[in-house]
Short mmCIF file of C-alpha atoms in Angstrom, two decimals:
data_model
loop_
_atom_site.label_atom_id
_atom_site.label_comp_id
_atom_site.label_asym_id
_atom_site.label_seq_id
_atom_site.Cartn_x
_atom_site.Cartn_y
_atom_site.Cartn_z
CA UNK M 1053 -7.15 -15.65 -1.04
CA UNK M 1054 -6.00 -12.00 -0.31
CA UNK M 1055 -3.27 -10.59 0.62
CA UNK M 1056 -2.60 -10.81 4.17
CA UNK M 1057 0.29 -8.73 6.37
CA UNK M 1058 2.39 -11.24 8.24
CA UNK M 1059 5.40 -10.54 11.12
CA UNK M 1060 8.69 -11.09 9.51
CA UNK M 1061 10.99 -13.47 10.53
CA UNK M 1062 14.67 -12.37 11.62
CA UNK M 1063 16.05 -11.06 8.09
CA UNK M 1064 18.69 -13.10 6.58
CA UNK M 1065 18.73 -11.05 2.91
CA UNK M 1066 17.20 -8.33 1.20
CA UNK M 1067 16.66 -7.58 -2.62
CA UNK M 1068 15.00 -4.54 -4.39
CA UNK M 1069 13.88 -3.85 -8.08
CA UNK M 1070 12.62 -0.73 -9.56
CA UNK M 1071 9.40 -0.78 -11.90
CA UNK M 1072 7.80 1.79 -13.88
CA UNK M 1073 4.50 2.50 -13.08
CA UNK M 1074 1.54 4.80 -14.23
CA UNK M 1075 1.96 6.90 -10.86
CA UNK M 1076 5.84 6.70 -11.08
CA UNK M 1077 8.47 4.46 -10.17
CA UNK M 1078 8.03 2.24 -7.81
CA UNK M 1079 10.64 0.45 -5.87
CA UNK M 1080 9.82 -2.99 -4.60
CA UNK M 1081 11.99 -4.66 -1.59
CA UNK M 1082 11.79 -8.07 -0.35
CA UNK M 1083 13.23 -9.58 2.80
CA UNK M 1084 14.14 -13.20 2.37
CA UNK M 1085 12.57 -13.50 -0.59
CA UNK M 1086 8.96 -12.15 0.34
CA UNK M 1087 7.49 -8.36 -0.34
CA UNK M 1088 8.31 -6.19 2.30
CA UNK M 1089 8.13 -3.14 0.76
CA UNK M 1090 6.88 -0.74 -1.96
CA UNK M 1091 8.20 2.41 -2.05
CA UNK M 1092 7.22 5.66 -4.26
CA UNK M 1093 9.53 8.13 -5.17
CA UNK M 1094 9.54 11.10 -2.76
CA UNK M 1095 6.94 8.72 -0.70
CA UNK M 1096 6.82 10.13 3.55
CA UNK M 1097 8.50 7.73 5.24
CA UNK M 1098 10.99 5.87 2.86
CA UNK M 1099 13.41 4.12 4.19
CA UNK M 1100 17.31 5.14 3.00
CA UNK M 1101 18.15 3.55 -0.50
CA UNK M 1102 20.83 1.24 1.09
CA UNK M 1103 18.40 -0.56 3.25
CA UNK M 1104 16.72 -1.89 0.10
CA UNK M 1105 19.50 -4.90 -0.66
CA UNK M 1106 20.94 -5.39 -3.51
CA UNK M 1107 19.22 -5.46 -6.88
CA UNK M 1108 17.77 -8.68 -7.56
CA UNK M 1109 14.85 -9.23 -9.74
CA UNK M 1110 13.74 -12.60 -9.02
CA UNK M 1111 11.76 -12.24 -6.49
CA UNK M 1112 9.09 -9.91 -7.88
CA UNK M 1113 7.99 -11.74 -10.83
CA UNK M 1114 4.62 -12.64 -9.38
CA UNK M 1115 4.56 -8.89 -7.83
CA UNK M 1116 5.29 -7.20 -10.97
CA UNK M 1117 2.46 -9.37 -12.53
CA UNK M 1118 -0.37 -8.60 -10.29
CA UNK M 1119 0.87 -4.64 -10.46
CA UNK M 1120 0.63 -4.77 -14.33
CA UNK M 1121 -2.82 -6.26 -13.82
CA UNK M 1122 -3.88 -3.83 -11.38
CA UNK M 1123 -2.86 -0.77 -13.52
CA UNK M 1124 -4.38 -2.27 -16.64
CA UNK M 1125 -7.71 -2.69 -14.79
CA UNK M 1126 -7.68 -6.42 -14.66
CA UNK M 1127 -7.10 -6.80 -10.83
CA UNK M 1128 -9.11 -5.47 -7.99
CA UNK M 1129 -7.47 -7.41 -4.99
CA UNK M 1130 -3.67 -8.54 -4.58
CA UNK M 1131 -2.55 -12.26 -3.57
CA UNK M 1132 0.81 -11.96 -2.51
CA UNK M 1133 2.52 -13.02 0.67
CA UNK M 1134 3.91 -10.11 2.82
CA UNK M 1135 6.29 -9.73 5.21
CA UNK M 1136 5.54 -6.11 7.04
CA UNK M 1137 7.36 -5.12 10.20
CA UNK M 1138 5.63 -3.02 12.18
CA UNK M 1139 4.44 -2.94 15.58
CA UNK M 1140 1.23 -5.30 16.13
CA UNK M 1141 -1.07 -2.28 16.37
CA UNK M 1142 0.20 -1.17 12.94
CA UNK M 1143 -0.30 -4.91 11.31
CA UNK M 1144 -3.82 -4.89 12.63
CA UNK M 1145 -4.56 -1.64 10.39
CA UNK M 1146 -2.74 -3.37 7.74
CA UNK M 1147 -4.63 -6.26 7.83
CA UNK M 1148 -7.72 -4.20 8.18
CA UNK M 1149 -6.75 -2.16 4.97
CA UNK M 1150 -6.68 -5.08 3.01
CA UNK M 1151 -10.49 -5.69 3.60
CA UNK M 1152 -11.10 -2.54 1.77
CA UNK M 1153 -13.07 -3.15 -0.90
CA UNK M 1154 -11.37 -1.99 -4.77
CA UNK M 1155 -12.92 1.30 -5.50
CA UNK M 1156 -14.07 2.29 -2.09
CA UNK M 1157 -13.13 4.12 0.95
CA UNK M 1158 -13.24 3.84 4.63
CA UNK M 1159 -12.61 6.91 7.18
CA UNK M 1160 -9.98 6.10 9.64
CA UNK M 1161 -12.50 6.53 12.25
CA UNK M 1162 -14.36 3.68 10.78
CA UNK M 1163 -11.42 1.68 10.80
CA UNK M 1164 -10.92 2.17 14.31
CA UNK M 1165 -14.41 1.30 14.71
CA UNK M 1166 -13.61 -2.06 12.89
CA UNK M 1167 -10.61 -2.73 15.09
CA UNK M 1168 -12.71 -2.43 18.14
CA UNK M 1169 -10.81 0.91 19.13
CA UNK M 1170 -13.17 3.74 18.43
CA UNK M 1171 -11.54 6.57 19.91
CA UNK M 1172 -8.22 5.46 18.00
CA UNK M 1173 -8.50 7.26 14.98
CA UNK M 1174 -5.52 9.41 14.95
CA UNK M 1175 -3.19 6.54 15.85
CA UNK M 1176 -5.12 4.66 12.83
CA UNK M 1177 -3.83 7.34 10.91
CA UNK M 1178 -0.68 6.97 11.99
CA UNK M 1179 -0.10 3.48 11.67
CA UNK M 1180 -1.57 4.01 7.87
CA UNK M 1181 1.08 6.42 7.04
CA UNK M 1182 3.74 4.00 8.08
CA UNK M 1183 2.31 1.48 5.71
CA UNK M 1184 5.34 -0.08 3.53
CA UNK M 1185 3.52 -1.74 0.92
CA UNK M 1186 1.22 1.01 -0.63
CA UNK M 1187 -1.02 0.36 -3.42
CA UNK M 1188 -0.83 -3.65 -2.63
CA UNK M 1189 -2.06 -2.47 1.23
CA UNK M 1190 -4.29 0.00 -0.13
CA UNK M 1191 -3.73 2.91 2.09
CA UNK M 1192 -4.72 5.12 -0.41
CA UNK M 1193 -8.31 3.93 0.35
CA UNK M 1194 -8.65 5.96 3.44
CA UNK M 1195 -10.02 9.50 3.69
CA UNK M 1196 -11.16 11.70 6.28
CA UNK M 1197 -14.63 11.46 8.20
CA UNK M 1198 -16.12 14.15 5.76
CA UNK M 1199 -14.82 12.03 2.47
CA UNK M 1200 -12.52 14.45 1.98
CA UNK M 1201 -8.60 13.78 0.94
CA UNK M 1202 -6.52 13.68 3.55
CA UNK M 1203 -2.53 12.63 4.13
CA UNK M 1204 -0.94 10.48 1.94
CA UNK M 1205 2.83 9.39 1.97
CA UNK M 1206 2.75 9.00 -1.82
CA UNK M 1207 1.44 12.65 -2.06
CA UNK M 1208 -2.21 13.85 -2.27
CA UNK M 1209 -2.23 13.84 -6.14
CA UNK M 1210 -1.14 9.94 -6.55
CA UNK M 1211 -3.79 9.44 -3.56
CA UNK M 1212 -6.71 11.34 -5.71
CA UNK M 1213 -5.30 9.70 -9.33
CA UNK M 1214 -5.15 6.44 -7.58
CA UNK M 1215 -8.95 6.59 -6.16
CA UNK M 1216 -9.74 7.82 -9.62
CA UNK M 1217 -8.26 4.85 -11.59
CA UNK M 1218 -10.28 2.37 -8.99
CA UNK M 1219 -13.43 4.25 -9.64
CA UNK M 1220 -13.05 4.71 -13.42
CA UNK M 1221 -13.11 8.40 -12.93
CA UNK M 1222 -9.34 9.01 -13.63
CA UNK M 1223 -9.33 12.82 -15.95
CA UNK M 1224 -12.48 13.93 -14.51
CA UNK M 1225 -12.95 17.01 -12.27
CA UNK M 1226 -11.70 15.94 -8.66
CA UNK M 1227 -14.72 15.37 -6.11
CA UNK M 1228 -15.21 14.46 -2.75
CA UNK M 1229 -14.42 10.70 -1.95
#
């Protein structure tokens, strides 16, 4: 089974936990005990800290276990329940992102085609940028039509490093993806 974005129910509680990663601190946020956010330091579209809820590590044990396995190179596909708030179109884009295989990339245009909306590559890019659960919903695997690295909410340096990590080329000279 793979990670699948679902529509959140009305919020009754939120919790958060900050974890270290090779790409900086990650703030995990849960809504009613289900992962709803993974935010990097300095991330574009990062919600205000006061919306993250109370510090509580309990909802995140499996998320942390899978992230640790991913960063160790032992996990290539996450299997976590998610509670993602977004428009129906955003959620359809995020569902398409989890279909991009580990170590591979797709262009915004390819994602738009896969969604049956060939003229919507710009809208796909906007939805991609609003992904609330980076890394787990791998928005870093989306590149420009030429294969060039384009915007990433966590910063282009992180995007390049994540792609190189997944391809086993971390530390080598940057190249077009």
